[in-house]
mmCIF file with all atom_site columns, C-alpha atoms in Angstrom:
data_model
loop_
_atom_site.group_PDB
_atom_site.id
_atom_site.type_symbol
_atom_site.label_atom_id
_atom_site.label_alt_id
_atom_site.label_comp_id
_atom_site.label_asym_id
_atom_site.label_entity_id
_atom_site.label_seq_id
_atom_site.pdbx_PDB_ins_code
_atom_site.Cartn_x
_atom_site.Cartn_y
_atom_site.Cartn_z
_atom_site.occupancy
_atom_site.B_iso_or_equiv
_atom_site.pdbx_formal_charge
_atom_site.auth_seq_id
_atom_site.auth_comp_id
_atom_site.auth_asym_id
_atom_site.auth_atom_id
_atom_site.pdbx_PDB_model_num
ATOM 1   C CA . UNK A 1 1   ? -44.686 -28.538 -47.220 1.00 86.00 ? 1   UNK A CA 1
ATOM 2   C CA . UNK A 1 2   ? -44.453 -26.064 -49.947 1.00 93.00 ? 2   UNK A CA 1
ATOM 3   C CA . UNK A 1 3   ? -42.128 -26.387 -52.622 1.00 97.00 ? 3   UNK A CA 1
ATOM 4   C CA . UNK A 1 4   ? -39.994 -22.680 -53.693 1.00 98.00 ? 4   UNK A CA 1
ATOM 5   C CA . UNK A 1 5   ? -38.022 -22.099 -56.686 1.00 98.00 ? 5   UNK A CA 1
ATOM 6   C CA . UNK A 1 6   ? -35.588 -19.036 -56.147 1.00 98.00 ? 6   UNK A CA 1
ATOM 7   C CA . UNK A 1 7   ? -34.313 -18.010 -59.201 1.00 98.00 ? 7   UNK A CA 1
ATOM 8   C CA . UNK A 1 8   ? -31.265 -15.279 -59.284 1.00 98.00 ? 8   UNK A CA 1
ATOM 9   C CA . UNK A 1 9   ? -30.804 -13.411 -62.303 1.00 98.00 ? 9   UNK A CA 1
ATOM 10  C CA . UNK A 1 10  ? -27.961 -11.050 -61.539 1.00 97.00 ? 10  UNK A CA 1
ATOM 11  C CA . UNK A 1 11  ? -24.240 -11.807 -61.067 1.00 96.00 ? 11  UNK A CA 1
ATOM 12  C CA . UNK A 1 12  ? -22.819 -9.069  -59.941 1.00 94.00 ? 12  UNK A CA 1
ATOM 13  C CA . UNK A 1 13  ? -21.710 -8.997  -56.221 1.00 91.00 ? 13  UNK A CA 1
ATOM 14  C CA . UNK A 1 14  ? -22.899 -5.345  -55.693 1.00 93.00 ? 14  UNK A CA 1
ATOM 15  C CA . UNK A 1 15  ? -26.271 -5.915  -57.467 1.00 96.00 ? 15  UNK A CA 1
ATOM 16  C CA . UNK A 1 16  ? -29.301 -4.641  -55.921 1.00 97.00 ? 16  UNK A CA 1
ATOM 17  C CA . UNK A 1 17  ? -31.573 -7.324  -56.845 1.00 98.00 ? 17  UNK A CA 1
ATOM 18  C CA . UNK A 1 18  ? -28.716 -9.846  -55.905 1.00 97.00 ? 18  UNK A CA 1
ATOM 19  C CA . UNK A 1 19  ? -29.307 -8.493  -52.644 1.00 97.00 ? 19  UNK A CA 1
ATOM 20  C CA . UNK A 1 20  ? -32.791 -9.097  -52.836 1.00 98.00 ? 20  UNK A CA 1
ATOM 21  C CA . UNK A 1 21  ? -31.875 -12.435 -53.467 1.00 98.00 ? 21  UNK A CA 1
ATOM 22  C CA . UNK A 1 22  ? -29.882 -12.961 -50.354 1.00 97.00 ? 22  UNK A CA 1
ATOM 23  C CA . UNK A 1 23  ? -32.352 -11.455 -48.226 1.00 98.00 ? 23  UNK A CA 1
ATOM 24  C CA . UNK A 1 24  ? -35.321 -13.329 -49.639 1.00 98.00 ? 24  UNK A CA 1
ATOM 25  C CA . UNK A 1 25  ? -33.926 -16.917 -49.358 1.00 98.00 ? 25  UNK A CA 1
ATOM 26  C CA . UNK A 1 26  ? -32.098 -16.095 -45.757 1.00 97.00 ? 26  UNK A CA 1
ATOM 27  C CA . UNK A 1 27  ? -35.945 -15.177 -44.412 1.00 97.00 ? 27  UNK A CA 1
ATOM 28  C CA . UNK A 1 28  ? -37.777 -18.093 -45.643 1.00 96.00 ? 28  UNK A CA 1
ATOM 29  C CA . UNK A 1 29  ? -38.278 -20.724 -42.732 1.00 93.00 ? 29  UNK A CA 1
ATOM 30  C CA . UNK A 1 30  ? -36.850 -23.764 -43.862 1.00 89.00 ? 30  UNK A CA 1
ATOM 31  C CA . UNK A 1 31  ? -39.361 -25.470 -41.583 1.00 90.00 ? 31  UNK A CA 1
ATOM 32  C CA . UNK A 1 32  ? -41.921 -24.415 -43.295 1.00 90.00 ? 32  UNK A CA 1
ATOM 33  C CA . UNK A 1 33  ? -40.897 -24.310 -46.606 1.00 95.00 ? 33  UNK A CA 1
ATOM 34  C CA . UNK A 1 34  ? -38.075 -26.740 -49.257 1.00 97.00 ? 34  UNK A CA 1
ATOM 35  C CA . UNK A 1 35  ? -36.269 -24.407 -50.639 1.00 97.00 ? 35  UNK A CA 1
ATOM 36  C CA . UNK A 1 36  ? -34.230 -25.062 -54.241 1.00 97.00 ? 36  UNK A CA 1
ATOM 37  C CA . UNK A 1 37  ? -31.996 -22.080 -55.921 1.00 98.00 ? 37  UNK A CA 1
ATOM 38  C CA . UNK A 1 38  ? -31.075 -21.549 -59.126 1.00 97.00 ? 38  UNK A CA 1
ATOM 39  C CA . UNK A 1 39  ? -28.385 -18.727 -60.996 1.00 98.00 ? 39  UNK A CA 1
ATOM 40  C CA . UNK A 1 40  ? -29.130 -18.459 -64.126 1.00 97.00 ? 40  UNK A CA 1
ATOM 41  C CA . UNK A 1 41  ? -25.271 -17.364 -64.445 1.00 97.00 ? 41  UNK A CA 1
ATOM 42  C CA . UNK A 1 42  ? -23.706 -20.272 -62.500 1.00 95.00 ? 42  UNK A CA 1
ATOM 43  C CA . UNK A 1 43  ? -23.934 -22.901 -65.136 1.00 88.00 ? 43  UNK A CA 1
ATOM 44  C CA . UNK A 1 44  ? -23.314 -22.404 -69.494 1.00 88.00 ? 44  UNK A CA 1
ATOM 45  C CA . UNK A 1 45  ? -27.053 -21.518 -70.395 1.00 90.00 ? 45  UNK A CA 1
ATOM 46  C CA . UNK A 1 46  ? -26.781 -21.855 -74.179 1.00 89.00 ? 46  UNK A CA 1
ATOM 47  C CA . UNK A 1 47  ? -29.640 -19.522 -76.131 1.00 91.00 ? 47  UNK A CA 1
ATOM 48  C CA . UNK A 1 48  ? -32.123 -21.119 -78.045 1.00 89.00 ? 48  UNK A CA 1
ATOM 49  C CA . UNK A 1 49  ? -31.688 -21.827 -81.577 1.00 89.00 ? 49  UNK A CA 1
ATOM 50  C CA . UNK A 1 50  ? -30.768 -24.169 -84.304 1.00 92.00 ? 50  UNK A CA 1
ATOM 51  C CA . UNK A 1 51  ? -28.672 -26.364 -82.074 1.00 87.00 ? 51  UNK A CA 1
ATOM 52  C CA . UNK A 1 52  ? -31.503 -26.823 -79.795 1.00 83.00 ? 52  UNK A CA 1
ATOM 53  C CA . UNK A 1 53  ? -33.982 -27.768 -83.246 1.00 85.00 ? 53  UNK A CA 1
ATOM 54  C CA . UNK A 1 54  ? -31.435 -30.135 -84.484 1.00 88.00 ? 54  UNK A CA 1
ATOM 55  C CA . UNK A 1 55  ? -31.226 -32.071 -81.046 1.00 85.00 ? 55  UNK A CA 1
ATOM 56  C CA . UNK A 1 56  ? -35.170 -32.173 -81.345 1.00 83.00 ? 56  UNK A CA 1
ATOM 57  C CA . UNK A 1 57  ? -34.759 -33.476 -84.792 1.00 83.00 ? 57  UNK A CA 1
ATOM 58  C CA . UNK A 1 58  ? -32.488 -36.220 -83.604 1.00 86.00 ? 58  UNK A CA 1
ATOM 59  C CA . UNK A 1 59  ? -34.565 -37.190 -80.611 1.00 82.00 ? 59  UNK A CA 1
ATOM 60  C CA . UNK A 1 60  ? -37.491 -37.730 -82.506 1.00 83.00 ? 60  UNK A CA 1
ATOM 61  C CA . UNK A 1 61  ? -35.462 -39.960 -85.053 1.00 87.00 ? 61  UNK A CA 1
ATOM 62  C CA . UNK A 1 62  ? -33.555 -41.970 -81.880 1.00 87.00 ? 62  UNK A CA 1
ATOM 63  C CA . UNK A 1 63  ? -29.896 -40.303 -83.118 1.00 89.00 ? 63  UNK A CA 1
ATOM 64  C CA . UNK A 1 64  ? -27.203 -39.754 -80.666 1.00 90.00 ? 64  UNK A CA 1
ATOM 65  C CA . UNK A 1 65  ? -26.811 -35.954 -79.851 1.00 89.00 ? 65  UNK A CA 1
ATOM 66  C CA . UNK A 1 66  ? -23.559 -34.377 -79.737 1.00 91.00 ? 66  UNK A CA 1
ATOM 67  C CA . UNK A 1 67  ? -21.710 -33.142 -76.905 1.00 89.00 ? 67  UNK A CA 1
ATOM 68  C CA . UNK A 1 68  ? -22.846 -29.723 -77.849 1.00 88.00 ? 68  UNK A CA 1
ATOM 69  C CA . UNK A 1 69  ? -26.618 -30.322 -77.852 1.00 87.00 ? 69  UNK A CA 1
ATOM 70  C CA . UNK A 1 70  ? -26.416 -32.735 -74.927 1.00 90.00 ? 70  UNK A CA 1
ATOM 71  C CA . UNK A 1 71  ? -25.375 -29.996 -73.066 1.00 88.00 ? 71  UNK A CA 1
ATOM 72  C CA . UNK A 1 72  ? -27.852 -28.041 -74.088 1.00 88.00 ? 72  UNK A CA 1
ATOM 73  C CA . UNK A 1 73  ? -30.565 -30.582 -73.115 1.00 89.00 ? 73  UNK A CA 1
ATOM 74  C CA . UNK A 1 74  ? -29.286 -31.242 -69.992 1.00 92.00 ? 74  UNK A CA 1
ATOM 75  C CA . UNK A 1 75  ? -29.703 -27.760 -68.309 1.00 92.00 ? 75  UNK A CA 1
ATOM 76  C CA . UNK A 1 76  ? -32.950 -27.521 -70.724 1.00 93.00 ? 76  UNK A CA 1
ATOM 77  C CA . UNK A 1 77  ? -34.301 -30.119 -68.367 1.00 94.00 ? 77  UNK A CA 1
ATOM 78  C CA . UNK A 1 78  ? -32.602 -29.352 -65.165 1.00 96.00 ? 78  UNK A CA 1
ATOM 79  C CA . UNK A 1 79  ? -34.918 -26.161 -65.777 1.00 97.00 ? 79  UNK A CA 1
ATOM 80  C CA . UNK A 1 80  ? -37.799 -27.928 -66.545 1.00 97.00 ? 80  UNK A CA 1
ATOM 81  C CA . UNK A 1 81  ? -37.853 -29.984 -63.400 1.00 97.00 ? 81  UNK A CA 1
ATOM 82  C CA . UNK A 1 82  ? -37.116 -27.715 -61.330 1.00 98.00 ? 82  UNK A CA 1
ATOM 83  C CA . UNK A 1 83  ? -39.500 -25.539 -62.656 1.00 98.00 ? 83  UNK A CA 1
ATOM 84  C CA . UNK A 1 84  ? -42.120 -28.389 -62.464 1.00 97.00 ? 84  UNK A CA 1
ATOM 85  C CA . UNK A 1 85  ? -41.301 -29.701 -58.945 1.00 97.00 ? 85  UNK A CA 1
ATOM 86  C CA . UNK A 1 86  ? -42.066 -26.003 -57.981 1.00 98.00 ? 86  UNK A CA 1
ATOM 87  C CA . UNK A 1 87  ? -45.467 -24.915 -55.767 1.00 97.00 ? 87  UNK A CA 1
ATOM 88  C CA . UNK A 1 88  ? -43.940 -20.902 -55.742 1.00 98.00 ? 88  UNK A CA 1
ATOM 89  C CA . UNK A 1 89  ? -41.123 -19.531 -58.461 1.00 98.00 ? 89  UNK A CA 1
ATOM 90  C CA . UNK A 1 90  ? -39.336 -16.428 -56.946 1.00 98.00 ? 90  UNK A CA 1
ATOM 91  C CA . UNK A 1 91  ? -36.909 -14.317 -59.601 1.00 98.00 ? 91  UNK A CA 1
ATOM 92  C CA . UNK A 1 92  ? -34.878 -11.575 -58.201 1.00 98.00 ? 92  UNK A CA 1
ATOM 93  C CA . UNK A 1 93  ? -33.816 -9.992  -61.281 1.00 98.00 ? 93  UNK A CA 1
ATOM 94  C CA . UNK A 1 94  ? -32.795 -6.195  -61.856 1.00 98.00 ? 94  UNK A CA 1
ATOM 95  C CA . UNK A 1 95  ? -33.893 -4.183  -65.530 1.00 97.00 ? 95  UNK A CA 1
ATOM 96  C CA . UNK A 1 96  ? -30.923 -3.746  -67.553 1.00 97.00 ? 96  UNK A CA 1
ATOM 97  C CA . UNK A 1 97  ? -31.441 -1.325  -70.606 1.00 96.00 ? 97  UNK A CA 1
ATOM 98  C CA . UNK A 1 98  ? -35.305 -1.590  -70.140 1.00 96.00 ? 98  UNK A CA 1
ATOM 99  C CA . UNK A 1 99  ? -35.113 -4.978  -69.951 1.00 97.00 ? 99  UNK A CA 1
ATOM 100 C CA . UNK A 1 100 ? -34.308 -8.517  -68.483 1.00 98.00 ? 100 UNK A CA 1
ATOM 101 C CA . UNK A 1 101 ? -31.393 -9.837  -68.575 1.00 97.00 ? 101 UNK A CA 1
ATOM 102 C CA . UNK A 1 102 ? -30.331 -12.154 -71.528 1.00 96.00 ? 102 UNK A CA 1
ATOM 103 C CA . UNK A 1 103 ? -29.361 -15.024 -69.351 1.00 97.00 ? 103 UNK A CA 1
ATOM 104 C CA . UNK A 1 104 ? -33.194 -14.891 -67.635 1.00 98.00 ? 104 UNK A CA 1
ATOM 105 C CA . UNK A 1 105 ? -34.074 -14.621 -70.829 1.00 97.00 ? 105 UNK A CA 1
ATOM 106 C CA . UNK A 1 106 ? -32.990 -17.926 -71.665 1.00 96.00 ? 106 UNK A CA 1
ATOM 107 C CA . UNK A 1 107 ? -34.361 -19.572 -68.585 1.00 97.00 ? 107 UNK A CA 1
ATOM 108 C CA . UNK A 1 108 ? -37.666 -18.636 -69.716 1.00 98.00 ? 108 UNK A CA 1
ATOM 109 C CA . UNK A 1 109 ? -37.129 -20.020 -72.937 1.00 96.00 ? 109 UNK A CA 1
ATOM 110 C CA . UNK A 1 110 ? -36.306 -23.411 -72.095 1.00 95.00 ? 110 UNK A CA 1
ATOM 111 C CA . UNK A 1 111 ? -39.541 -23.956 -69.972 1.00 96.00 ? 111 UNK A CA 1
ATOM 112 C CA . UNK A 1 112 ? -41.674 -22.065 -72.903 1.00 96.00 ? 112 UNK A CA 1
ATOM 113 C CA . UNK A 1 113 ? -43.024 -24.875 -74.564 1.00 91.00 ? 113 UNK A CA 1
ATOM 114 C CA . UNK A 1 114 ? -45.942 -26.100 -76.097 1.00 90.00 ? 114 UNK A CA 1
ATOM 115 C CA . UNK A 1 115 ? -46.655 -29.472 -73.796 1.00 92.00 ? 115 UNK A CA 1
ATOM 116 C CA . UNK A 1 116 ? -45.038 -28.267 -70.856 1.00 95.00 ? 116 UNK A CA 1
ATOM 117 C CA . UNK A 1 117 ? -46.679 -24.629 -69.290 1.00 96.00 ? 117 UNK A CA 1
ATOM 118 C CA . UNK A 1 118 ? -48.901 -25.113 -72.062 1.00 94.00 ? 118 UNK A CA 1
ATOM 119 C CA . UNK A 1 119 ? -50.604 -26.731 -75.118 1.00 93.00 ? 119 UNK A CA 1
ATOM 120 C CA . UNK A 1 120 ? -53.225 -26.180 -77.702 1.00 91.00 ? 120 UNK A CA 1
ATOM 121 C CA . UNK A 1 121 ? -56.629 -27.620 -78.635 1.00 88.00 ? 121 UNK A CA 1
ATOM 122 C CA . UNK A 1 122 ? -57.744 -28.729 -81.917 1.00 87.00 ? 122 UNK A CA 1
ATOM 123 C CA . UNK A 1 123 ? -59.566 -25.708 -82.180 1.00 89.00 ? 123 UNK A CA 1
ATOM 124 C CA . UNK A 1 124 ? -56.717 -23.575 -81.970 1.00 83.00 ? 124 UNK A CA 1
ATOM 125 C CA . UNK A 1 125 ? -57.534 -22.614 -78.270 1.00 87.00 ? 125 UNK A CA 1
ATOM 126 C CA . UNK A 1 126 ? -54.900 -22.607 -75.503 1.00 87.00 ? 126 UNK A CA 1
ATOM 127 C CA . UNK A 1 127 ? -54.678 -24.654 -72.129 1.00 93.00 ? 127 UNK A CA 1
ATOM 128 C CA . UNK A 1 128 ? -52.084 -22.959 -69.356 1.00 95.00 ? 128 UNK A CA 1
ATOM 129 C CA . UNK A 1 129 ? -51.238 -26.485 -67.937 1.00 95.00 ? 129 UNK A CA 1
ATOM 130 C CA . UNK A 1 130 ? -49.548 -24.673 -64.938 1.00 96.00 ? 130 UNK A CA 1
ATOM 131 C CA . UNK A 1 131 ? -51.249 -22.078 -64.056 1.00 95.00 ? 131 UNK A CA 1
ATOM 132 C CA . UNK A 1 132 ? -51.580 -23.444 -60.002 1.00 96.00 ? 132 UNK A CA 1
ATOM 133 C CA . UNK A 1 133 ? -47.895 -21.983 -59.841 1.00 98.00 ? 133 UNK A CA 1
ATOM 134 C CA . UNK A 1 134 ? -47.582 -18.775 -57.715 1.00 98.00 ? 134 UNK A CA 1
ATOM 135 C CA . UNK A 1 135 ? -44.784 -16.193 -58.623 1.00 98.00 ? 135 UNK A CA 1
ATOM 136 C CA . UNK A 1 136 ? -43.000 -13.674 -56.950 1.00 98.00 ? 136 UNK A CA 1
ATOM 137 C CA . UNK A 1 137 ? -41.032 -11.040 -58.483 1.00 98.00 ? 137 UNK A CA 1
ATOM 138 C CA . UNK A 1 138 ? -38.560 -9.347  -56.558 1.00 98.00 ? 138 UNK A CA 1
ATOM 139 C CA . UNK A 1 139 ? -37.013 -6.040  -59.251 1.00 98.00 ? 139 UNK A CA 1
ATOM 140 C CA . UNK A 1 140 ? -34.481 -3.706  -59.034 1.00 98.00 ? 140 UNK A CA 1
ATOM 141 C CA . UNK A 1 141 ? -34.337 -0.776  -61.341 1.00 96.00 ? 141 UNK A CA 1
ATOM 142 C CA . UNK A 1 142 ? -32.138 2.233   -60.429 1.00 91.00 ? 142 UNK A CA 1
ATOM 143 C CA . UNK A 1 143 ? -34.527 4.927   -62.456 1.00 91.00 ? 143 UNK A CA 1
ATOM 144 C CA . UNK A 1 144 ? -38.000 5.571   -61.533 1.00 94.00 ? 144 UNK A CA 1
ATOM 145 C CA . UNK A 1 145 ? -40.434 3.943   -63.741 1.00 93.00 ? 145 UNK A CA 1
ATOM 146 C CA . UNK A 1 146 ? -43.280 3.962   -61.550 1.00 91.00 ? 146 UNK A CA 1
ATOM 147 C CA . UNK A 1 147 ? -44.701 6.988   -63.319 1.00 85.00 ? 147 UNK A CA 1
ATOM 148 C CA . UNK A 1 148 ? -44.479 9.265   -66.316 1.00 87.00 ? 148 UNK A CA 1
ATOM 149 C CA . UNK A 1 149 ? -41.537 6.755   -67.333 1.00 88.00 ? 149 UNK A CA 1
ATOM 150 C CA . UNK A 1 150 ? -43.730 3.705   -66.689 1.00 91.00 ? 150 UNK A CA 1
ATOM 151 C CA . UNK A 1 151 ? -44.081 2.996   -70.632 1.00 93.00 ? 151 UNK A CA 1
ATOM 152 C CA . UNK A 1 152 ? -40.403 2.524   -71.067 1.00 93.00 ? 152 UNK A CA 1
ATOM 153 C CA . UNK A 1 153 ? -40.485 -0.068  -68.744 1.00 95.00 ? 153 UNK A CA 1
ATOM 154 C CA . UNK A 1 154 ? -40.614 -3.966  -69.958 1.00 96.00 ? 154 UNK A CA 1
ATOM 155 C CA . UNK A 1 155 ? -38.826 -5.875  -67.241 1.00 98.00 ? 155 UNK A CA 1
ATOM 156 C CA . UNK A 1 156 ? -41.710 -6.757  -64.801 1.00 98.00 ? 156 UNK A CA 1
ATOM 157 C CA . UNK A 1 157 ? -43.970 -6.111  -67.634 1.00 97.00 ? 157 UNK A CA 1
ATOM 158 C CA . UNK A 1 158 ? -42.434 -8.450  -69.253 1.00 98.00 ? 158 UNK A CA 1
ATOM 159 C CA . UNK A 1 159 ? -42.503 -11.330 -66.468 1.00 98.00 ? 159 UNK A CA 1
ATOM 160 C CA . UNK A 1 160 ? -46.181 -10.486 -66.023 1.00 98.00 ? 160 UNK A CA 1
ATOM 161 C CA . UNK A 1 161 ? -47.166 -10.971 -69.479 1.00 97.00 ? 161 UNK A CA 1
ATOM 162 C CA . UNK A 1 162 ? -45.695 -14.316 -69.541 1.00 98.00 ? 162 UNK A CA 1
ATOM 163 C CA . UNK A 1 163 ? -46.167 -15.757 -66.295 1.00 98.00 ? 163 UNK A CA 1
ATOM 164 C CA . UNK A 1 164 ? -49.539 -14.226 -65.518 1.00 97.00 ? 164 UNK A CA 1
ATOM 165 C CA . UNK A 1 165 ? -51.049 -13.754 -68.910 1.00 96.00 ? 165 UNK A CA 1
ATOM 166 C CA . UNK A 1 166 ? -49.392 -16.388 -71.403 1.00 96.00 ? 166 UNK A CA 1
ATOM 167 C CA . UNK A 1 167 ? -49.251 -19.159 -68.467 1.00 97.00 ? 167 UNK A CA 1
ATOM 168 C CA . UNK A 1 168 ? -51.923 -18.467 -66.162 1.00 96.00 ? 168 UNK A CA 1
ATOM 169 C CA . UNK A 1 169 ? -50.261 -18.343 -63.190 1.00 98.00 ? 169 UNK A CA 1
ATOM 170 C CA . UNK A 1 170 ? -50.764 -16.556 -59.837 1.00 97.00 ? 170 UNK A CA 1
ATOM 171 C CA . UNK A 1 171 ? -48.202 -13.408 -59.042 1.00 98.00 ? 171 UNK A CA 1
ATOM 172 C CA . UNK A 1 172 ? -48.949 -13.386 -55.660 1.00 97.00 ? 172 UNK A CA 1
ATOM 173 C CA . UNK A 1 173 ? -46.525 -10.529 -55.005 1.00 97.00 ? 173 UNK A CA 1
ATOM 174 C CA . UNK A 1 174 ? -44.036 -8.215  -56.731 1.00 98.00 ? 174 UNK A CA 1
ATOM 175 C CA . UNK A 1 175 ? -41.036 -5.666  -54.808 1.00 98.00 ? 175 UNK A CA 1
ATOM 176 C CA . UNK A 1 176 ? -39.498 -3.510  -56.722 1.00 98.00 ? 176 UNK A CA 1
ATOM 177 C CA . UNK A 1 177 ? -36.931 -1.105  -55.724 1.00 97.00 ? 177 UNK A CA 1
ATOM 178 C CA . UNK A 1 178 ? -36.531 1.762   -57.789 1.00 96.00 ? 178 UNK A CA 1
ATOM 179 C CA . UNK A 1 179 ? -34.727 5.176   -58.217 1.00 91.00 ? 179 UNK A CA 1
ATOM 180 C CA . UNK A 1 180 ? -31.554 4.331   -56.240 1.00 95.00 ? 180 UNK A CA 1
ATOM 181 C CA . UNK A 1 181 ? -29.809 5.543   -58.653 1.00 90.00 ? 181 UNK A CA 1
ATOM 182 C CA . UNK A 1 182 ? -31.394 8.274   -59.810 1.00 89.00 ? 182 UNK A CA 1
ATOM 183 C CA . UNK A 1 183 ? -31.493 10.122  -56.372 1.00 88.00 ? 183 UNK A CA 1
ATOM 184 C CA . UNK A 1 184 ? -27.786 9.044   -54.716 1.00 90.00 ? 184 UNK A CA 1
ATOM 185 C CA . UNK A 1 185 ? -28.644 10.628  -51.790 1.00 92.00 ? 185 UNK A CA 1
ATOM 186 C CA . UNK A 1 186 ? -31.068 8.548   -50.922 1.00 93.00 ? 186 UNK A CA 1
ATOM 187 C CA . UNK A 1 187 ? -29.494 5.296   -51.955 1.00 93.00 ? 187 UNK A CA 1
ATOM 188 C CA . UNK A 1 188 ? -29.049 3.468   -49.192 1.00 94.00 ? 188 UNK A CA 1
ATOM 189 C CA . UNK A 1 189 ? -32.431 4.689   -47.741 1.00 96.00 ? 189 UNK A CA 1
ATOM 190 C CA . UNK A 1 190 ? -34.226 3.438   -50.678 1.00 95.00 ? 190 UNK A CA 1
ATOM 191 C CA . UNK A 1 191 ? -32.585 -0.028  -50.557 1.00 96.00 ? 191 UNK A CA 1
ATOM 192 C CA . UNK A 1 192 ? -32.582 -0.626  -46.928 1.00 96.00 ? 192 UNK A CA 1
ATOM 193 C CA . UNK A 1 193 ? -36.558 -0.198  -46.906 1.00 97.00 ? 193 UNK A CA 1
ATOM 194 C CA . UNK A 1 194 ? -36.899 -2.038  -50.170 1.00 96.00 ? 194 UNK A CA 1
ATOM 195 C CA . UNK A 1 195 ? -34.974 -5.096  -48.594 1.00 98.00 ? 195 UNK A CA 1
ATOM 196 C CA . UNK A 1 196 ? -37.388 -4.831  -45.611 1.00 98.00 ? 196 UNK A CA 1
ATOM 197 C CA . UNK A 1 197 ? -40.027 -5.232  -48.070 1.00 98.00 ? 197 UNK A CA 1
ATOM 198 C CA . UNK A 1 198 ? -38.202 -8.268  -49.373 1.00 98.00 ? 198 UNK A CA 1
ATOM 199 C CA . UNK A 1 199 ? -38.129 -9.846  -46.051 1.00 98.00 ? 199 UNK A CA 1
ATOM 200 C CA . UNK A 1 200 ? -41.494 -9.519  -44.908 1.00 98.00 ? 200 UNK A CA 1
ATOM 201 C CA . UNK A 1 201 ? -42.399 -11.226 -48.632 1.00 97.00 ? 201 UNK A CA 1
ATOM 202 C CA . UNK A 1 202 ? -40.475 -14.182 -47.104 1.00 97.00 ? 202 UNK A CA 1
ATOM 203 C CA . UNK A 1 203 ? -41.524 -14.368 -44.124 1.00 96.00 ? 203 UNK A CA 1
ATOM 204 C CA . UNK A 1 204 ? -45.125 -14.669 -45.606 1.00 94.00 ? 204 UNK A CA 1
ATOM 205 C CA . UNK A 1 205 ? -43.922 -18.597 -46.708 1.00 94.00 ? 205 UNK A CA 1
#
């Protein structure tokens, strides 16, 4: 049985991508398919920096860590395994100013480590130790940036050059729904087939 990882990177209740979110986990068959979610804004997801050096520091030298960088640790790894226990990683995740959101941001920090989705050889030259992951990226964006606009955009960009180029992994599929917002009479049009699309990515599993 196949192993999914839905990731949800939007928090507001009104959020197109949110929506995606719903829809994509209430298609999957459960018969077919353990299913695990994770919000990357239902739990403190502290941003990489010194804290998260100094409890590597400490590690290494068998200290205690503070409650500060325990906590940091702990979702660190909650990531990680979940991540790792994964066959498929799904993010539903909108662009914000042109962009990801911070808090995915973060997410993708924790599991973007040398020794864990990847590692180098003496020779300088990179192994992708997880590249038999599949990803699916479900995208919201409510301006079109399918065309003459498409170098402004660096939220699926982004994903791809990480996931697919950096790791080595397979995007089997990506939705996007765009231009909602740029053309408000055909909002609801352009989300209700988008969501279709969403569904029928499920019901693939």
């Amino acid at each position: 049985m196949k192993n999914i990882l839905v990731v949800k990177a939007n928090n507001r209740p009104d959020g197109v991508s949110a929506k995606m979110f719903d829809t994509f986990v209430e298609n999957l068959d459960t018969n077919n398919v353990d299913v695990v979610t994770f919000d990357v804004y239902a739990q403190p997801m502290p941003y990489i920096g010194q804290t998260l050096f100094e409890a590597f520091g400490k590690l290494s030298q068998e200290q205690e860590l503070n409650q500060e960088e325990q906590e940091l640790m702990t979702v660190r790894q909650d990531v990680m395994n979940k991540f790792a226990a994964a066959d498929t990683i799904v993010f539903a995740f909108p662009m914000w100013n042109l962009t990801i959101p911070a808090a995915l941001h973060t997410f993708i920090d924790y599991i973007f480590q040398a020794g864990f989705t990847f590692s180098y050889n003496e020779d300088g030259s990179m192994n992708q130790l997880l590249k038999d992951k599949e990803i699916v990226l479900l995208n919201a964006r409510g301006g079109v940036y399918s065309g003459e606009m498409s170098a402004m955009e660096n939220a699926v960009t982004f994903m791809e050059k990480v996931f697919g180029g950096m790791f080595g992994m397979n995007i089997t599929e990506e939705v996007i729904i765009e231009g909602h917002n740029a053309d408000p009479s055909k909002t609801a049009e352009i989300i209700a087939e988008g969501l279709e699309r969403v569904a029928a990515a499920a019901k693939k599993f």
